[in-house]
PDB file of C-alpha atoms in Angstrom:
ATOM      1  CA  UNK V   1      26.350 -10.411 -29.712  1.00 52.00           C
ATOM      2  CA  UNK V   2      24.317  -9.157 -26.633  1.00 74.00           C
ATOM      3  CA  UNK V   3      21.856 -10.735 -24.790  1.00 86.00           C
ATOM      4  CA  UNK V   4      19.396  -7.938 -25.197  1.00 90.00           C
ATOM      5  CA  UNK V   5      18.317  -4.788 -27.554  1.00 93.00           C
ATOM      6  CA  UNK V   6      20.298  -1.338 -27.419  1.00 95.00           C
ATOM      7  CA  UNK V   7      17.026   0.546 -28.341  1.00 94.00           C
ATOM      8  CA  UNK V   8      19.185   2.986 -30.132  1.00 94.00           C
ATOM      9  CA  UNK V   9      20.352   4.557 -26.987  1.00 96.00           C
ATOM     10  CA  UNK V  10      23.377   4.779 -24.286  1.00 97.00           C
ATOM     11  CA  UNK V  11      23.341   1.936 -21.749  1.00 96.00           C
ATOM     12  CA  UNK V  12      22.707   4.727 -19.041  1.00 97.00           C
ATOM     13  CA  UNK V  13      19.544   5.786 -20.950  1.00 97.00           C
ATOM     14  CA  UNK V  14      18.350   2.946 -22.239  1.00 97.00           C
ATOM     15  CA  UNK V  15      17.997   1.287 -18.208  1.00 97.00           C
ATOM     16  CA  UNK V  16      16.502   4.436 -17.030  1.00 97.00           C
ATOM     17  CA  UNK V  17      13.819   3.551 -20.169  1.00 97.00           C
ATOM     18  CA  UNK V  18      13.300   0.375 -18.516  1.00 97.00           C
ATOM     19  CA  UNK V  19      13.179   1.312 -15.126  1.00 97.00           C
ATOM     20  CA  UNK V  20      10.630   3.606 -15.590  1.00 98.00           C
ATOM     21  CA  UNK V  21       8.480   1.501 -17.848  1.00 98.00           C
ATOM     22  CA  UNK V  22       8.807  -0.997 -15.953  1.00 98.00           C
ATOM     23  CA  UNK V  23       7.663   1.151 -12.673  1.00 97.00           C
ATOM     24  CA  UNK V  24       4.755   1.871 -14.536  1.00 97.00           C
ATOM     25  CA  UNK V  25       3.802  -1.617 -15.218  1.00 97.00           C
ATOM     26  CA  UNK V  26       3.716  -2.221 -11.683  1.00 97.00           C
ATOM     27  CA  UNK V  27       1.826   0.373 -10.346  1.00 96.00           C
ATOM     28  CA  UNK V  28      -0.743   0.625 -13.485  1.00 96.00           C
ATOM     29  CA  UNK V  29      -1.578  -2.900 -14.675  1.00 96.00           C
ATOM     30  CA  UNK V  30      -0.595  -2.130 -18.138  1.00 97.00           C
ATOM     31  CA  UNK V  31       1.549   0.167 -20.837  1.00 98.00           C
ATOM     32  CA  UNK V  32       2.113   1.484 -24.385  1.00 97.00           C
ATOM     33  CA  UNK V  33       4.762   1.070 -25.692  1.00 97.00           C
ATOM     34  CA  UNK V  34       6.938  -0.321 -28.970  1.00 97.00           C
ATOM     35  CA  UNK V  35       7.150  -4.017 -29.241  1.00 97.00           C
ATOM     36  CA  UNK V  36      10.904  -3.760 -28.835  1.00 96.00           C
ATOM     37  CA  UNK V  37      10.951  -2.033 -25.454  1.00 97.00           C
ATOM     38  CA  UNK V  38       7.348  -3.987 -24.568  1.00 97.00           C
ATOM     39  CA  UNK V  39       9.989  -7.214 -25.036  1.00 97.00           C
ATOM     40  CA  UNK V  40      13.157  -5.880 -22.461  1.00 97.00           C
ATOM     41  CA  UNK V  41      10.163  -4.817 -20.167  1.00 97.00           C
ATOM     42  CA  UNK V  42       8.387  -7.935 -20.281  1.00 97.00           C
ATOM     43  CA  UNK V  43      12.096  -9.620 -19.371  1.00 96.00           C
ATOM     44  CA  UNK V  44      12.421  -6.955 -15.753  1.00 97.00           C
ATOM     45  CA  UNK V  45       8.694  -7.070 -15.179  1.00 97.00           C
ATOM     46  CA  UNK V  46       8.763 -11.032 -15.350  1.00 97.00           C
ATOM     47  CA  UNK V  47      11.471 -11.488 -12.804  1.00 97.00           C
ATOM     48  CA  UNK V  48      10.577  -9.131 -10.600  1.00 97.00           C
ATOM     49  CA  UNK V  49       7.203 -10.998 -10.225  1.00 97.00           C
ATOM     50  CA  UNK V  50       8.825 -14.520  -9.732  1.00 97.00           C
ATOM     51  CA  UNK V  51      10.977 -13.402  -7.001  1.00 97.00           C
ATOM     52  CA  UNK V  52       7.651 -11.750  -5.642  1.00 97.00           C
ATOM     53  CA  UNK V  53       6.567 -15.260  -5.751  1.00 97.00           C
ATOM     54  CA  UNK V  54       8.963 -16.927  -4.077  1.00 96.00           C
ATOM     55  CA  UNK V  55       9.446 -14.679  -1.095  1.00 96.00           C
ATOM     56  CA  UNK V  56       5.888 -13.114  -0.616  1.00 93.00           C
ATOM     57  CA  UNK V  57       5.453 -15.622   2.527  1.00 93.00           C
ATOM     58  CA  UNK V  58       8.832 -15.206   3.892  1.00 94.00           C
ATOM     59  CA  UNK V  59       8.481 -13.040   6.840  1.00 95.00           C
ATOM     60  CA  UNK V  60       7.580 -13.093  10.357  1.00 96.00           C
ATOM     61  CA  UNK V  61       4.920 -11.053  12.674  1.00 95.00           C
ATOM     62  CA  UNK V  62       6.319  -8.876  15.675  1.00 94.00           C
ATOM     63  CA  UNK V  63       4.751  -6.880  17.775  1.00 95.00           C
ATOM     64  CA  UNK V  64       6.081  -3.694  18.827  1.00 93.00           C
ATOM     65  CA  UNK V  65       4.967  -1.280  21.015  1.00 94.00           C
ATOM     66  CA  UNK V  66       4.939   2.558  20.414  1.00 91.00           C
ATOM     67  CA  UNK V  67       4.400   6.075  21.981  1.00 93.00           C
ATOM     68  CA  UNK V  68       2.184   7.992  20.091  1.00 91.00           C
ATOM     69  CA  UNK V  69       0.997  11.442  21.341  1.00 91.00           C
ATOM     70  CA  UNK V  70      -2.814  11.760  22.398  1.00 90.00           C
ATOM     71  CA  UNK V  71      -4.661  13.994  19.915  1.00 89.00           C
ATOM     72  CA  UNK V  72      -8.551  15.619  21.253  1.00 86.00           C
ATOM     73  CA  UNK V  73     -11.595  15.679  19.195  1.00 86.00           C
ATOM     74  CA  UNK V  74     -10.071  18.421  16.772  1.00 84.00           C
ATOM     75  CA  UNK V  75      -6.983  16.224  15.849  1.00 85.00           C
ATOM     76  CA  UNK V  76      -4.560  18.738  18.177  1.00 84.00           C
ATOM     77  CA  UNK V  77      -1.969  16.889  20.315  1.00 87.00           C
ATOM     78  CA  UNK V  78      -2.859  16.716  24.320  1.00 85.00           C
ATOM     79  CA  UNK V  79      -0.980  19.375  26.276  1.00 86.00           C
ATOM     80  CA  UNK V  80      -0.721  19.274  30.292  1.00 86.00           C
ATOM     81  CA  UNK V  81       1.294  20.853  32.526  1.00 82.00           C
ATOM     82  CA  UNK V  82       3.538  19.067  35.051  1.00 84.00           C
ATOM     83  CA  UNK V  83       5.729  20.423  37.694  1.00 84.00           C
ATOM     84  CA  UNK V  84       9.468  21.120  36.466  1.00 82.00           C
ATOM     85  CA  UNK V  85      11.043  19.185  39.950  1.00 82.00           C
ATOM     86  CA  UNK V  86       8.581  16.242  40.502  1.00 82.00           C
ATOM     87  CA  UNK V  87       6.609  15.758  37.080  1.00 78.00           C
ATOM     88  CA  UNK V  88       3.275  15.955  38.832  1.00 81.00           C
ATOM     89  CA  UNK V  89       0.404  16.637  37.370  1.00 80.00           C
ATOM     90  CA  UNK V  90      -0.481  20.752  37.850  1.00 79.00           C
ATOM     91  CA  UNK V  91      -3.352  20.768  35.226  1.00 78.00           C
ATOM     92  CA  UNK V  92      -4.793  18.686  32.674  1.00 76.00           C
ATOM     93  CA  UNK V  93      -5.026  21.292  29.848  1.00 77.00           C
ATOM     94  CA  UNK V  94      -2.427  24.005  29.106  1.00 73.00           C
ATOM     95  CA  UNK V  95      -5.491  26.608  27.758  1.00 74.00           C
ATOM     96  CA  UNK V  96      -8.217  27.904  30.216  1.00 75.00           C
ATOM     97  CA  UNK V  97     -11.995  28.451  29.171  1.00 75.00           C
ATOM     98  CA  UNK V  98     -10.965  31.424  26.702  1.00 76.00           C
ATOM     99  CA  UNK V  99      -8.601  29.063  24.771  1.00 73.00           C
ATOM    100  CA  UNK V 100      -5.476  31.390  26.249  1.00 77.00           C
ATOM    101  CA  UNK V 101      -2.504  29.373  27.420  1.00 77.00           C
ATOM    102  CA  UNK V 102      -1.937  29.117  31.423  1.00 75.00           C
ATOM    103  CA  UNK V 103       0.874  30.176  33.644  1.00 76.00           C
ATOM    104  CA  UNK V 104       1.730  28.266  35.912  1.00 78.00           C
ATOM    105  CA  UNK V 105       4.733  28.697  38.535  1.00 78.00           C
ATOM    106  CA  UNK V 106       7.387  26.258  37.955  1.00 78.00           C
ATOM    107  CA  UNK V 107       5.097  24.652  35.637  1.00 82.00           C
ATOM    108  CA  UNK V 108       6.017  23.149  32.121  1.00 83.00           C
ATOM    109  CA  UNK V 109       4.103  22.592  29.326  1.00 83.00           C
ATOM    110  CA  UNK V 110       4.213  19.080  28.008  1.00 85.00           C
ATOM    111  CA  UNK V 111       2.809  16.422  25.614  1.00 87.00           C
ATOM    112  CA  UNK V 112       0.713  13.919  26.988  1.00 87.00           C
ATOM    113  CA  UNK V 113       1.516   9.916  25.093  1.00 91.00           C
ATOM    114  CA  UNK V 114       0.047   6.354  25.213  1.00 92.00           C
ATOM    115  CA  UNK V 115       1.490   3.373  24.405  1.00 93.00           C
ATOM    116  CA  UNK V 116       0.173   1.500  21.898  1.00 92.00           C
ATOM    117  CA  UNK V 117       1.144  -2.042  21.005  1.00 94.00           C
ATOM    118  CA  UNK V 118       1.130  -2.713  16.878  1.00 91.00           C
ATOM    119  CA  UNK V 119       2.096  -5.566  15.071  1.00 94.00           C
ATOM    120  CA  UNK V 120       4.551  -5.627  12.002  1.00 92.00           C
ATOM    121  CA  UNK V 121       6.039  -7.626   9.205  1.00 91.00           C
ATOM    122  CA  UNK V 122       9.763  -8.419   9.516  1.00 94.00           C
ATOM    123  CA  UNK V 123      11.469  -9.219   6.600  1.00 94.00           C
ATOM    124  CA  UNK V 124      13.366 -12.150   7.183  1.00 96.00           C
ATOM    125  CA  UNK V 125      16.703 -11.880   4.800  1.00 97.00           C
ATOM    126  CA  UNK V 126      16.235 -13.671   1.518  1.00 96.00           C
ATOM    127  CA  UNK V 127      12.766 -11.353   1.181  1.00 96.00           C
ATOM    128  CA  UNK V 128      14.730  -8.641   2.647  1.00 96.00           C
ATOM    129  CA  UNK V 129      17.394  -9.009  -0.223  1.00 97.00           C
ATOM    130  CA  UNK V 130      14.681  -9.912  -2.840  1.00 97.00           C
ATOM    131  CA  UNK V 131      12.964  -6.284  -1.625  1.00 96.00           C
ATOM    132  CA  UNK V 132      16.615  -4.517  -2.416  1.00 97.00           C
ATOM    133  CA  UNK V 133      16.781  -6.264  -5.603  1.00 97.00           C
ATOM    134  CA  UNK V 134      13.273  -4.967  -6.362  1.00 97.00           C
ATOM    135  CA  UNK V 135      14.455  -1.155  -5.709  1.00 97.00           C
ATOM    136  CA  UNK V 136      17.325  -1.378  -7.151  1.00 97.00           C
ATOM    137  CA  UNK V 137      15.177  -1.443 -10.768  1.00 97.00           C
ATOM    138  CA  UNK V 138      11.899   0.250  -9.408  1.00 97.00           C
ATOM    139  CA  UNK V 139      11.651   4.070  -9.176  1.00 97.00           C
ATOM    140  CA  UNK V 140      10.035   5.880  -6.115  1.00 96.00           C
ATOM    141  CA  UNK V 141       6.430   6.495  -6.996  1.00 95.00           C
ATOM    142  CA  UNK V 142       4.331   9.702  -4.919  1.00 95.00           C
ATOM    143  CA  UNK V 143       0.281   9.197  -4.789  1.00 92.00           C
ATOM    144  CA  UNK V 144      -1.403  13.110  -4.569  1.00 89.00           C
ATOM    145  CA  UNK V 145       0.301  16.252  -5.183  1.00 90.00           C
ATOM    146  CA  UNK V 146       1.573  19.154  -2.344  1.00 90.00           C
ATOM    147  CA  UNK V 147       0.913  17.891   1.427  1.00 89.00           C
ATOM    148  CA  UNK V 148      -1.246  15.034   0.298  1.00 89.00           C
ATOM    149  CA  UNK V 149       1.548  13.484  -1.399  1.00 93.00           C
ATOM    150  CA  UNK V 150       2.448   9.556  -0.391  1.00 94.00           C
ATOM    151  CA  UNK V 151       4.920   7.796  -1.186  1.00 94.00           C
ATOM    152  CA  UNK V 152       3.674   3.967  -2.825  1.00 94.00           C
ATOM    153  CA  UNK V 153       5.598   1.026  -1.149  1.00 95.00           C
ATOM    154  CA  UNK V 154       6.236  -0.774  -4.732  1.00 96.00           C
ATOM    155  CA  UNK V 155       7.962  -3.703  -3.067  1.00 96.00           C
ATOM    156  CA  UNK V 156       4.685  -4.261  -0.731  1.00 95.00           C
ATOM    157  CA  UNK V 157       2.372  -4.233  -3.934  1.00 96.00           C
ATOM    158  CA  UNK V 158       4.347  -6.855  -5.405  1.00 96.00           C
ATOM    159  CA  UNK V 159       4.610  -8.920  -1.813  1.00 96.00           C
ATOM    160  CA  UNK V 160       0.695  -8.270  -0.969  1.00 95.00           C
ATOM    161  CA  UNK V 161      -1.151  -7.915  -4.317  1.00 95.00           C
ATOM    162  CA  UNK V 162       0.382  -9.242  -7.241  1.00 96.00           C
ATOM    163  CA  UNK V 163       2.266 -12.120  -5.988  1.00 96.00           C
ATOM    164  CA  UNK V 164      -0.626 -14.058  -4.076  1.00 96.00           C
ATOM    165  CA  UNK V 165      -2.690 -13.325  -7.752  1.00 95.00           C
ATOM    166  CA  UNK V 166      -0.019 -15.309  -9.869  1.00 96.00           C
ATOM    167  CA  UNK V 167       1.192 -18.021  -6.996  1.00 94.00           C
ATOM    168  CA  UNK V 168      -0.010 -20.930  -8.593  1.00 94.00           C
ATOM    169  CA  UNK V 169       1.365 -20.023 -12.267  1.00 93.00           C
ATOM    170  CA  UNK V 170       4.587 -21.008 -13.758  1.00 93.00           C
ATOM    171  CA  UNK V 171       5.660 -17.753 -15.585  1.00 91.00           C
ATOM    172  CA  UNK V 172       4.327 -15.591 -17.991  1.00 95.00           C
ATOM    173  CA  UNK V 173       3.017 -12.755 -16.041  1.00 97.00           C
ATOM    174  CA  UNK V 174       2.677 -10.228 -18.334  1.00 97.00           C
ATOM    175  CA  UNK V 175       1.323 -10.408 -22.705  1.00 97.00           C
ATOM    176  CA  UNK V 176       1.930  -8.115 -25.209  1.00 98.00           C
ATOM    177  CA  UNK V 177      -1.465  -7.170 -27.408  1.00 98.00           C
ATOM    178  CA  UNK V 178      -0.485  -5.698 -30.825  1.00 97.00           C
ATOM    179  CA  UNK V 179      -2.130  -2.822 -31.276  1.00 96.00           C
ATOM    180  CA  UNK V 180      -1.115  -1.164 -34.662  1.00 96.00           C
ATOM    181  CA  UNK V 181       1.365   0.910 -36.486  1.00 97.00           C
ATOM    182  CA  UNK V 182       2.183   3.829 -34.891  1.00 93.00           C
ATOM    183  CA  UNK V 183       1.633   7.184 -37.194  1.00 93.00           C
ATOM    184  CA  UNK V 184       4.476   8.942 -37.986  1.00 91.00           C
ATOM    185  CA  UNK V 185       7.496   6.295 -37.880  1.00 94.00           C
ATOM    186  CA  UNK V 186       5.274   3.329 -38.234  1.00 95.00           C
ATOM    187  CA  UNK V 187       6.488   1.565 -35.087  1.00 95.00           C
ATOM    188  CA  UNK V 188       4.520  -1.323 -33.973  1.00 96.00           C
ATOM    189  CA  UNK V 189       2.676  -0.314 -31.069  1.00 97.00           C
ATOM    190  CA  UNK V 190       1.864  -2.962 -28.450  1.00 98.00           C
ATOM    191  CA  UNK V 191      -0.149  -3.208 -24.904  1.00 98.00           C
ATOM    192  CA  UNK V 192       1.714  -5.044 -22.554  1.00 98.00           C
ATOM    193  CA  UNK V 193      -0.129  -5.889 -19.695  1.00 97.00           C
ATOM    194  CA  UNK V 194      -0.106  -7.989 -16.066  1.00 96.00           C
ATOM    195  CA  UNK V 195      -2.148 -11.324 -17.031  1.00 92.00           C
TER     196      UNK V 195
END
């Protein structure tokens, strides 16, 4: 006998079910669902969140510094141009007063950068392998639509926002609410929910 349901389906589409309802659990708080599949999700959802738990501390702070190109008041990168033999400076903007770009005689056209010093979380490699565990059952999840898209860091909600919420608890994460039979094949219907 297994250790868990078939939900009437192939093993290949029965853990893309999960996957994705249990993607959605993360990144919405709560889902509809059968009781059945509310169960198997509950199971992923739960140990997700424990190992979550147990490596949302596990990391250390580096700082790191950058080049990142200039941008003006209109959020345009910085253009100068520098001499093509020596690199010095010929003249600080590449476009005169009637916004038409300069020529200048064995001039170039070039970016202008700063440095800029950040500081950033380094997984150390339990949390690092905890992270690939996470993805490994977590689908990719976009924010917007077109050029506004982002993509949602899953692994980093769990880390940042969910973990420190259920550090001091001992399990049970997530509870099912019946809701009702469901019209047409009278399936119990069930909320299952982040505590």
């Amino acid at each position: 006998m297994a250790g868990y349901r078939k939900l009437g389906r192939t093993s290949s589409q029965r853990k893309a079910l999960l996957r994705s309802q249990v993607t959605a659990l993360i990144v919405n708080g709560k889902i509809r669902t059968t009781a059945a599949k509310a169960e198997e999700v509950q199971r992923l959802a739960e140990k997700l969140i424990t190992k979550a738990i147990k490596e949302r501390d596990n990391y250390e702070t580096v700082t790191v510094s950058a080049k990142v190109a200039r941008k003006d008041k209109d959020g345009h990168r910085v253009k100068q141009i520098v001499d093509k033999n020596t690199g010095a400076v010929l003249s600080e903007s590449h476009r005169d007063e009637n916004g038409k770009i300069k020529r200048i005689e064995n001039g170039v056209t070039v970016t202008v950068y700063d440095t800029v010093e950040k500081e950033i979380k380094k997984d150390k490699p339990s949390r690092l392998h905890a992270r690939r565990e996470m993805l490994k059952v977590l689908y990719p999840v976009t924010e917007g639509t077109g050029k506004k898209a982002k993509s949602v860091d899953l692994c980093a909600k769990l880390f940042d926002e969910i973990a420190p919420k259920y550090a001091d608890r001992k399990g049970g994460y997530t509870r099912i609410v019946k809701i009702g039979l469901r019209k047409g094949d009278a399936a119990m219907e069930v909320l299952l929910e982040l505590v």
